[in-house]
Amino acid sequence: MPAENLINAPEFTVSELSSALKRTVEDAYGHVRVRGEISGFRGPHSSGHCYFALKDESAKIEAVIWKFAHARMRFKPQEGLEVIATGKLTTYPGSSKYQIVIEALEPAGIGALMALMEERKKKLAAEGLFDEARKQLLPWLPEVIGVVTSPTGAVIRDILHRLQDRFPRRVLVWPVKVQGEGSAEQVAAAIRGFNTLPEAGKIPRPDLLIVARGGGSLEDLWSFNEEIVVRAAADSTIPLISAVGHETDITLIDFAADKRAPTPTAAAEMAVPVRSELFAEVESLARRTMVCWQRGQESRRNELRAAARALPSLSELLAIPRQRLDHLGASLPRGLKANTHAHHRRFSHLSAGLTLKVLRGQVAQANHRLTVSGERIRLSARALLRNRRERFAGLEIRLKASKLSNAQAQRNAIARDRERTHRLAERARRALETAMQRLDARVAHSGQLLSALSYRGVLARGFALVRDAQGHAVHAATSVGPNARLTIEFADGRVGATADADRPQATPAATPAPATAPNAAPREAKPAAPKRVVKPVDQGSLF
């Protein structure tokens, strides 16, 4: 249309035109689902918003995810990931371009999920979360078992039924969502919550954890592939069994758990032994113990009988002592009478020398000695008590002084020893650092020397090493016979070769070999005149 015909057309400012275009785009499309590959994603902006582009083989559209939407997203955007984005199509007047404000994000198909899962698996494995050294042994018979699963599904009923059949135990169920938004956070919180329970608290701390879920598609089981769940399972100090899905379903929590069960029912079987089998085993051991005890008793009884047969009879052992007793019993009355008569004579002799006057004199002398001894003992006791009291007073003074001086001396000695210990520790640290530096320098020097002396350095400069069929190095062309098998070693590998059959050989007269001593240094070979080599018809080029 000619420009003169638009003179009366209304005028728009740039802002008005941009706003009109924005309303048109939003009214015409509104919410859309777009499939494409994420491009230009460098992580969330400092404000928390994410800016990137969605592209396919022929077009590209700008995309933005606001901070609040990014926080509640189950799948986070990653560079190069093919996704299906759901959002609102709008324009950005500041740069005159249209864009999609993404509200929901999901991977485009199973292939994208598997690629994301494999990438996450490599990342977590590099951090050591899947190492066998981190895994704990399961308790043989746990008292309390904690189960993290949905309380309304068939999984918890299967686990309780299997535990009741095998060995009833106390079970604590932490109810969580096992699928959908927020399920990964609930599972991770349940694992960490069980680990934070005190040992002797009101709620008992489980001895074993089971994280269980029934089978499903990869999207249904994706909560157990989230990093927060895998890290919580790896950090668990309580042994953990992963029983997610069926036997063919693999999730990342299976690698971080201490044990993987193919099904929730199998997890219950791993958790406890069979009670009836334990009773049978105990009864079998009891029977074996009783049989062994009876055999031992019978063996000792036979040994006792054999030893009894070797001993003499009781009558033979007591015959001589009985005869000696009878002989001594017969001579006892005579001995008693003779002893009584001898004591009577001695008593009569002693009583003849005892009179009343003599007894009184002896009693008086004894009283006098007793009085004198009592006085001497009283004086001695007073003197001894006085000396002891004076001695103890002196010892008390000396003990107090010695105690104070000894305590001060011990403090000084402790201070000196502490200072000496600090000096020796500092000297040891410096000596260790010096020794380690010297050893590092020696190792580095040895490595450099080894690299300098290695023949591979010569090969790296473009030379080659020729070996014969026995693997010995070939130093001269005269030592190579016709059709000899050779191996040429380069810096990047080895190549097999065969010597020319019609190559002229030097005769002994023309090229006499100089006789050299075994330890003599080889002379430098003179450069030989170039020879024309004729290729055999069936021999191709070595290079």
XYZ file of C-alpha atoms in Angstrom:
543
model
C 0.000 0.000 0.000
C 1.466 3.452 -0.847
C 2.715 5.424 2.098
C 0.462 8.455 1.215
C -2.613 6.277 1.890
C -1.476 5.662 5.520
C -1.235 9.322 6.529
C -4.388 9.069 8.649
C -3.346 5.712 10.251
C -2.909 5.930 14.057
C 0.626 6.246 15.383
C 2.140 3.750 17.890
C 5.035 4.295 20.201
C 7.605 1.499 20.426
C 6.301 0.527 23.850
C 2.715 0.471 22.653
C 3.598 -1.669 19.652
C 5.647 -4.064 21.829
C 2.763 -4.349 24.310
C 0.306 -5.015 21.487
C 2.534 -7.760 20.100
C 2.938 -9.219 23.576
C -0.849 -9.406 24.077
C -1.324 -10.890 20.619
C 1.235 -13.655 21.192
C -0.044 -14.471 24.672
C -3.712 -14.479 23.553
C -3.007 -16.579 20.450
C -0.875 -19.292 22.105
C -1.037 -19.057 25.898
C 0.329 -22.288 27.429
C 2.241 -24.600 25.074
C 4.396 -27.724 25.234
C 7.676 -27.472 23.353
C 10.178 -30.261 22.710
C 13.798 -29.321 22.118
C 17.412 -29.491 23.268
C 18.662 -27.162 26.010
C 21.375 -24.859 24.699
C 23.413 -22.155 26.392
C 22.540 -23.179 29.977
C 25.216 -22.019 32.429
C 23.358 -22.626 35.673
C 20.997 -20.349 37.593
C 21.637 -16.606 37.523
C 22.679 -14.801 40.703
C 19.020 -13.818 41.071
C 17.966 -17.494 40.966
C 16.360 -17.289 37.500
C 17.563 -19.501 34.625
C 18.087 -18.234 31.060
C 18.818 -20.508 28.084
C 17.404 -21.565 24.708
C 15.506 -24.535 23.270
C 16.572 -25.628 19.811
C 16.143 -28.334 17.236
C 17.818 -28.913 13.884
C 16.299 -25.807 12.252
C 15.098 -23.306 14.875
C 15.748 -21.899 18.336
C 13.573 -20.162 20.929
C 14.672 -18.329 24.075
C 13.502 -19.711 27.406
C 13.397 -18.518 30.994
C 12.582 -20.264 34.288
C 11.734 -18.058 37.238
C 13.322 -18.732 40.620
C 10.204 -20.071 42.366
C 9.430 -22.434 39.463
C 13.025 -23.712 39.332
C 12.955 -24.491 43.074
C 9.962 -26.833 42.808
C 10.984 -28.539 39.562
C 11.600 -32.253 39.787
C 14.002 -32.286 36.814
C 16.554 -29.505 36.686
C 17.718 -28.143 33.307
C 21.099 -29.359 32.041
C 23.122 -28.403 28.987
C 22.433 -30.672 25.984
C 19.457 -32.482 27.582
C 16.420 -33.032 25.313
C 13.323 -32.010 27.258
C 9.623 -31.261 26.919
C 8.928 -27.799 28.364
C 5.479 -26.619 29.409
C 4.985 -22.889 29.772
C 3.568 -19.645 28.532
C 4.679 -18.023 25.269
C 5.375 -14.295 25.633
C 7.664 -11.543 24.346
C 10.458 -9.531 25.889
C 10.122 -5.891 24.753
C 13.637 -5.014 25.874
C 15.181 -6.938 22.963
C 12.168 -7.377 20.641
C 12.154 -11.171 20.836
C 9.682 -13.814 21.892
C 10.392 -16.395 24.558
C 8.762 -19.146 26.567
C 8.390 -18.871 30.339
C 8.759 -22.495 31.450
C 6.656 -23.714 34.358
C 7.294 -27.477 34.106
C 10.174 -29.484 32.631
C 10.481 -33.186 31.898
C 12.954 -35.298 29.925
C 11.933 -36.237 26.407
C 11.541 -40.002 26.629
C 13.326 -42.905 28.282
C 16.572 -42.275 26.386
C 17.004 -38.861 27.971
C 16.240 -40.279 31.415
C 18.800 -43.052 30.952
C 21.420 -40.578 29.764
C 20.724 -38.345 32.765
C 20.843 -41.336 35.096
C 24.147 -42.569 33.627
C 25.715 -39.119 33.923
C 24.569 -38.799 37.519
C 25.862 -42.302 38.280
C 29.333 -41.428 36.978
C 29.369 -38.219 39.011
C 28.392 -39.905 42.274
C 30.745 -42.849 41.653
C 33.632 -40.413 41.156
C 32.867 -38.999 44.613
C 33.222 -42.510 46.117
C 29.589 -42.930 47.200
C 29.392 -46.391 45.612
C 32.687 -47.802 46.985
C 32.502 -51.228 48.600
C 34.631 -49.983 51.504
C 31.760 -47.720 52.601
C 29.219 -50.537 52.841
C 28.289 -51.949 56.247
C 27.457 -55.506 57.279
C 23.814 -56.230 58.027
C 22.979 -57.214 61.642
C 22.278 -60.923 62.028
C 19.094 -60.479 64.091
C 17.991 -56.829 64.380
C 15.716 -55.882 67.279
C 14.058 -52.952 65.486
C 13.639 -52.569 61.698
C 12.854 -49.189 60.129
C 10.901 -49.201 56.848
C 10.727 -46.168 54.551
C 7.805 -46.662 52.152
C 4.225 -45.702 51.451
C 1.867 -46.818 54.262
C -1.010 -47.503 51.837
C 0.695 -49.746 49.304
C 1.085 -53.511 49.171
C 4.828 -53.256 49.851
C 4.525 -52.689 53.595
C 2.004 -55.533 53.902
C 4.350 -57.900 52.050
C 7.267 -56.935 54.309
C 5.247 -57.333 57.528
C 3.819 -60.671 56.353
C 7.275 -62.029 55.468
C 8.755 -60.861 58.800
C 5.849 -62.504 60.665
C 6.470 -65.792 58.838
C 10.252 -65.831 59.317
C 11.031 -64.050 62.611
C 8.665 -61.406 64.108
C 10.492 -58.183 64.884
C 9.444 -54.696 65.890
C 8.907 -52.548 62.778
C 8.874 -48.733 62.594
C 7.302 -47.327 59.414
C 8.185 -43.825 58.246
C 5.385 -42.960 55.785
C 6.571 -41.175 52.623
C 5.505 -40.552 49.056
C 7.344 -42.917 46.709
C 6.351 -41.179 43.484
C 5.683 -37.678 42.257
C 6.728 -34.208 43.312
C 8.388 -33.974 46.717
C 8.818 -37.741 47.099
C 12.636 -37.640 46.872
C 12.818 -35.033 49.659
C 10.524 -37.118 51.873
C 12.549 -40.308 51.360
C 15.828 -38.524 52.114
C 14.290 -36.875 55.202
C 13.053 -40.273 56.436
C 16.512 -41.866 56.116
C 18.176 -38.963 57.908
C 15.392 -38.900 60.522
C 15.947 -42.560 61.449
C 19.702 -41.892 61.767
C 19.150 -38.944 64.130
C 17.068 -40.954 66.634
C 18.898 -41.338 69.997
C 20.054 -44.741 71.161
C 17.925 -44.853 74.337
C 15.129 -42.486 73.338
C 11.381 -42.806 73.582
C 11.300 -44.044 69.989
C 13.880 -46.856 69.606
C 16.629 -46.388 67.046
C 16.383 -49.043 64.280
C 19.163 -51.563 63.816
C 18.360 -51.910 60.092
C 16.636 -49.745 57.464
C 14.639 -50.916 54.433
C 13.809 -48.431 51.655
C 11.102 -50.152 49.612
C 8.811 -49.471 46.688
C 6.883 -51.626 44.216
C 7.674 -51.915 40.549
C 6.987 -49.276 37.926
C 8.356 -47.430 34.950
C 11.590 -45.469 34.975
C 9.631 -42.241 35.499
C 7.787 -43.769 38.471
C 11.068 -44.851 40.110
C 12.925 -41.625 39.326
C 12.666 -40.289 42.895
C 15.185 -42.954 43.938
C 17.665 -41.664 41.316
C 17.771 -38.171 42.828
C 21.065 -37.044 44.384
C 19.441 -36.119 47.690
C 18.191 -39.701 48.165
C 21.480 -41.315 47.071
C 23.535 -39.084 49.377
C 21.216 -39.742 52.311
C 21.561 -43.520 51.760
C 25.360 -43.257 51.485
C 25.578 -41.149 54.683
C 23.386 -43.514 56.722
C 25.179 -44.966 59.756
C 22.419 -47.586 60.075
C 22.809 -50.513 57.616
C 20.382 -49.982 54.731
C 18.711 -52.383 52.282
C 17.411 -50.997 48.988
C 14.286 -52.789 47.729
C 13.030 -50.514 44.958
C 11.061 -52.024 42.086
C 11.373 -55.528 40.719
C 14.560 -57.513 40.096
C 15.127 -55.924 36.686
C 14.663 -52.350 37.944
C 17.933 -50.563 38.726
C 18.081 -47.233 40.577
C 21.016 -45.239 41.917
C 20.055 -45.911 45.542
C 20.849 -49.595 44.878
C 24.529 -48.679 44.410
C 24.713 -46.503 47.548
C 22.830 -48.925 49.823
C 24.680 -51.524 51.894
C 22.613 -54.312 50.302
C 20.276 -54.479 47.304
C 17.204 -56.711 47.373
C 15.449 -57.670 44.115
C 12.002 -57.198 45.723
C 10.617 -55.854 49.042
C 9.786 -59.417 50.078
C 13.410 -60.440 49.464
C 14.520 -57.480 51.616
C 12.477 -58.861 54.529
C 14.113 -62.271 53.993
C 17.559 -60.652 54.079
C 16.706 -58.759 57.272
C 15.940 -61.729 59.564
C 16.642 -65.475 59.578
C 13.966 -68.198 59.743
C 12.951 -68.748 63.363
C 11.956 -72.398 62.899
C 15.301 -73.165 61.271
C 17.091 -71.569 64.226
C 15.079 -73.707 66.653
C 15.918 -76.823 64.664
C 19.596 -75.909 64.595
C 19.629 -75.245 68.355
C 17.930 -78.575 69.033
C 20.423 -80.336 66.785
C 23.328 -78.711 68.597
C 21.791 -79.635 71.969
C 21.466 -83.281 70.910
C 25.025 -83.331 69.660
C 26.219 -81.765 72.922
C 24.388 -84.405 75.014
C 25.774 -87.249 72.888
C 29.300 -85.852 73.226
C 28.869 -85.520 77.013
C 27.590 -89.097 77.330
C 30.486 -90.403 75.259
C 32.925 -88.488 77.457
C 31.347 -89.856 80.643
C 31.474 -93.407 79.306
C 35.121 -92.943 78.310
C 36.042 -91.679 81.801
C 34.094 -94.530 83.412
C 36.069 -97.076 81.370
C 39.333 -95.377 82.297
C 38.362 -95.467 85.989
C 37.567 -99.174 85.805
C 40.892 -99.910 84.100
C 42.775 -97.939 86.768
C 40.842 -99.678 89.560
C 41.813 -103.096 88.208
C 45.504 -102.107 88.397
C 45.320 -101.009 92.080
C 45.888 -103.549 94.971
C 42.949 -104.600 97.174
C 42.026 -102.736 100.365
C 42.811 -105.648 102.650
C 46.332 -105.893 101.261
C 46.962 -102.203 101.784
C 45.723 -102.261 105.428
C 47.224 -105.599 106.536
C 50.605 -104.300 107.819
C 49.207 -101.078 109.439
C 46.528 -103.214 111.169
C 49.183 -105.575 112.532
C 51.316 -102.648 113.760
C 48.254 -101.161 115.486
C 47.535 -104.404 117.297
C 51.155 -104.647 118.502
C 51.201 -101.073 119.782
C 47.807 -101.491 121.467
C 49.129 -104.477 123.376
C 52.194 -102.589 124.681
C 50.293 -99.386 125.562
C 49.172 -100.356 129.181
C 52.700 -101.177 130.227
C 54.011 -97.918 128.812
C 51.337 -95.895 130.595
C 52.126 -97.487 133.946
C 55.880 -96.894 133.556
C 55.336 -93.252 132.547
C 53.039 -92.620 135.507
C 55.554 -94.135 137.957
C 58.406 -91.978 136.563
C 56.376 -88.745 136.867
C 55.386 -89.676 140.440
C 59.016 -90.069 141.496
C 59.944 -86.727 139.980
C 57.024 -85.002 141.714
C 58.012 -86.461 145.094
C 61.608 -85.249 144.647
C 60.518 -81.697 143.828
C 57.954 -81.474 146.650
C 60.602 -82.398 149.233
C 62.514 -79.151 148.518
C 59.495 -76.865 148.850
C 58.796 -75.249 152.353
C 56.581 -72.338 153.516
C 59.534 -70.090 154.406
C 61.152 -70.601 151.049
C 57.895 -69.843 149.300
C 57.378 -66.605 151.291
C 60.962 -65.420 150.527
C 60.464 -66.106 146.827
C 57.129 -64.253 146.825
C 58.715 -61.228 148.634
C 61.558 -61.099 146.141
C 59.128 -61.340 143.268
C 57.023 -58.455 144.736
C 60.148 -56.294 145.127
C 61.267 -57.002 141.576
C 57.775 -56.271 140.331
C 57.665 -52.887 142.164
C 61.090 -51.849 140.893
C 60.291 -52.966 137.358
C 56.956 -51.078 137.415
C 58.647 -47.855 138.518
C 61.341 -48.224 135.892
C 58.719 -48.952 133.245
C 56.709 -45.851 134.285
C 59.787 -43.593 134.108
C 60.866 -45.132 130.822
C 57.399 -44.688 129.360
C 57.342 -40.999 130.308
C 60.794 -40.424 128.849
C 59.961 -42.361 125.689
C 56.686 -40.476 125.288
C 58.456 -37.143 125.739
C 61.142 -38.074 123.212
C 58.578 -39.319 120.724
C 56.519 -36.132 121.104
C 59.582 -33.949 120.476
C 60.647 -36.114 117.549
C 57.203 -36.004 115.983
C 57.059 -32.222 116.333
C 60.408 -31.900 114.520
C 59.309 -34.342 111.858
C 56.080 -32.392 111.358
C 57.998 -29.191 110.728
C 60.424 -30.921 108.388
C 57.565 -32.689 106.572
C 55.726 -29.426 105.923
C 58.873 -27.769 104.595
C 59.766 -30.848 102.514
C 56.230 -31.017 101.115
C 56.332 -27.396 99.961
C 59.806 -27.711 98.468
C 58.978 -31.041 96.790
C 55.807 -29.606 95.245
C 57.730 -26.611 93.892
C 60.473 -28.891 92.564
C 57.888 -31.097 90.819
C 56.264 -28.028 89.225
C 59.651 -26.841 87.989
C 60.481 -30.312 86.637
C 57.119 -30.537 84.840
C 57.636 -27.107 83.310
C 61.164 -28.059 82.151
C 59.919 -31.375 80.712
C 57.045 -29.629 78.919
C 59.408 -27.082 77.393
C 61.837 -29.822 76.418
C 58.976 -31.830 74.845
C 57.929 -28.790 72.791
C 61.525 -28.266 71.626
C 61.944 -31.927 70.698
C 58.574 -31.985 68.866
C 59.544 -28.896 66.877
C 62.956 -30.384 66.040
C 61.318 -33.668 65.023
C 58.836 -31.828 62.792
C 61.616 -29.846 61.103
C 63.747 -32.973 60.729
C 60.801 -34.867 59.219
C 60.090 -32.049 56.777
C 63.781 -31.903 55.794
C 63.912 -35.686 55.337
C 60.744 -35.672 53.246
C 62.109 -32.853 51.061
C 65.359 -34.789 50.558
C 63.483 -37.965 49.696
C 61.221 -36.080 47.263
C 64.298 -34.539 45.625
C 65.981 -37.970 45.353
C 62.859 -39.528 43.840
C 62.517 -36.672 41.345
C 66.213 -36.883 40.459
C 65.996 -40.664 40.036
C 62.963 -40.249 37.800
C 64.743 -37.676 35.658
C 67.851 -39.888 35.489
C 65.734 -42.912 34.517
C 63.998 -40.915 31.796
C 67.341 -39.596 30.515
C 68.955 -43.066 30.409
C 65.932 -44.859 28.910
C 66.272 -45.790 25.248
C 62.659 -44.758 24.731
C 63.772 -41.138 24.810
C 65.950 -41.888 21.789
C 62.994 -43.565 20.069
C 60.854 -40.476 20.732
C 63.365 -38.361 18.774
C 62.723 -40.381 15.588
C 65.126 -43.302 15.913
C 64.175 -46.975 15.810
C 65.438 -50.121 17.581
C 65.916 -53.281 15.463
C 65.690 -56.696 17.147
C 66.227 -60.174 15.758
C 63.892 -63.136 16.159
C 65.312 -63.881 19.639
C 64.606 -60.283 20.790
C 68.316 -59.233 20.797
C 69.247 -55.786 19.516
C 70.906 -55.723 16.051
C 73.978 -53.430 15.966
C 75.313 -54.079 12.430
C 73.884 -54.947 9.043
C 76.399 -57.765 8.604
C 74.745 -59.719 11.414
C 71.457 -59.936 9.499
C 71.064 -62.912 7.212
C 68.788 -63.155 4.186
C 65.082 -63.556 4.939
C 65.776 -62.952 8.623
C 62.764 -61.982 10.741
C 63.246 -58.588 12.359
C 61.231 -56.429 14.732
C 61.507 -52.653 14.398
C 60.447 -50.756 17.514
C 59.365 -47.136 17.185
C 58.270 -44.735 19.840
C 54.586 -45.579 19.296
C 54.795 -49.344 18.672
C 56.518 -52.256 16.906
C 56.515 -53.406 13.257
C 57.569 -56.798 11.915
C 59.944 -56.985 8.906
C 61.912 -59.474 6.784
C 65.427 -58.845 5.453
C 65.899 -58.842 1.658
C 66.838 -62.233 0.261
C 69.126 -60.845 -2.497
C 70.910 -58.289 -0.330
C 74.700 -58.540 -0.979
C 76.636 -59.714 2.043
C 80.161 -58.743 2.964
C 82.771 -61.498 2.559
C 85.228 -62.223 5.311
C 88.117 -60.976 3.150
C 86.382 -57.748 2.171
C 85.051 -56.926 5.628
C 87.173 -58.650 8.248
C 85.552 -58.494 11.658
C 87.965 -56.973 14.168
C 88.597 -59.062 17.234
C 87.529 -57.156 20.286
C 87.688 -57.924 23.902
C 84.440 -58.751 25.646
C 84.552 -55.549 27.692
C 86.014 -53.308 24.969
C 83.932 -50.364 23.827
C 82.568 -50.792 20.287
C 84.121 -48.604 17.661
C 82.025 -46.124 15.798
C 80.897 -47.688 12.518
C 81.858 -45.871 9.351
C 78.988 -44.849 7.131
C 78.481 -47.478 4.471
C 78.070 -46.589 0.837
C 74.434 -46.515 -0.226
C 73.322 -49.750 -1.811
C 70.559 -50.279 -4.265
C 67.950 -52.536 -2.745
C 65.951 -54.708 -5.073
C 62.483 -55.509 -3.746
C 61.281 -59.090 -4.097
C 58.203 -59.584 -6.142
C 56.170 -60.932 -3.152
C 57.586 -58.474 -0.581
C 55.650 -55.240 0.012
C 56.962 -52.009 1.471
C 57.597 -51.998 5.212
C 56.145 -48.503 5.502
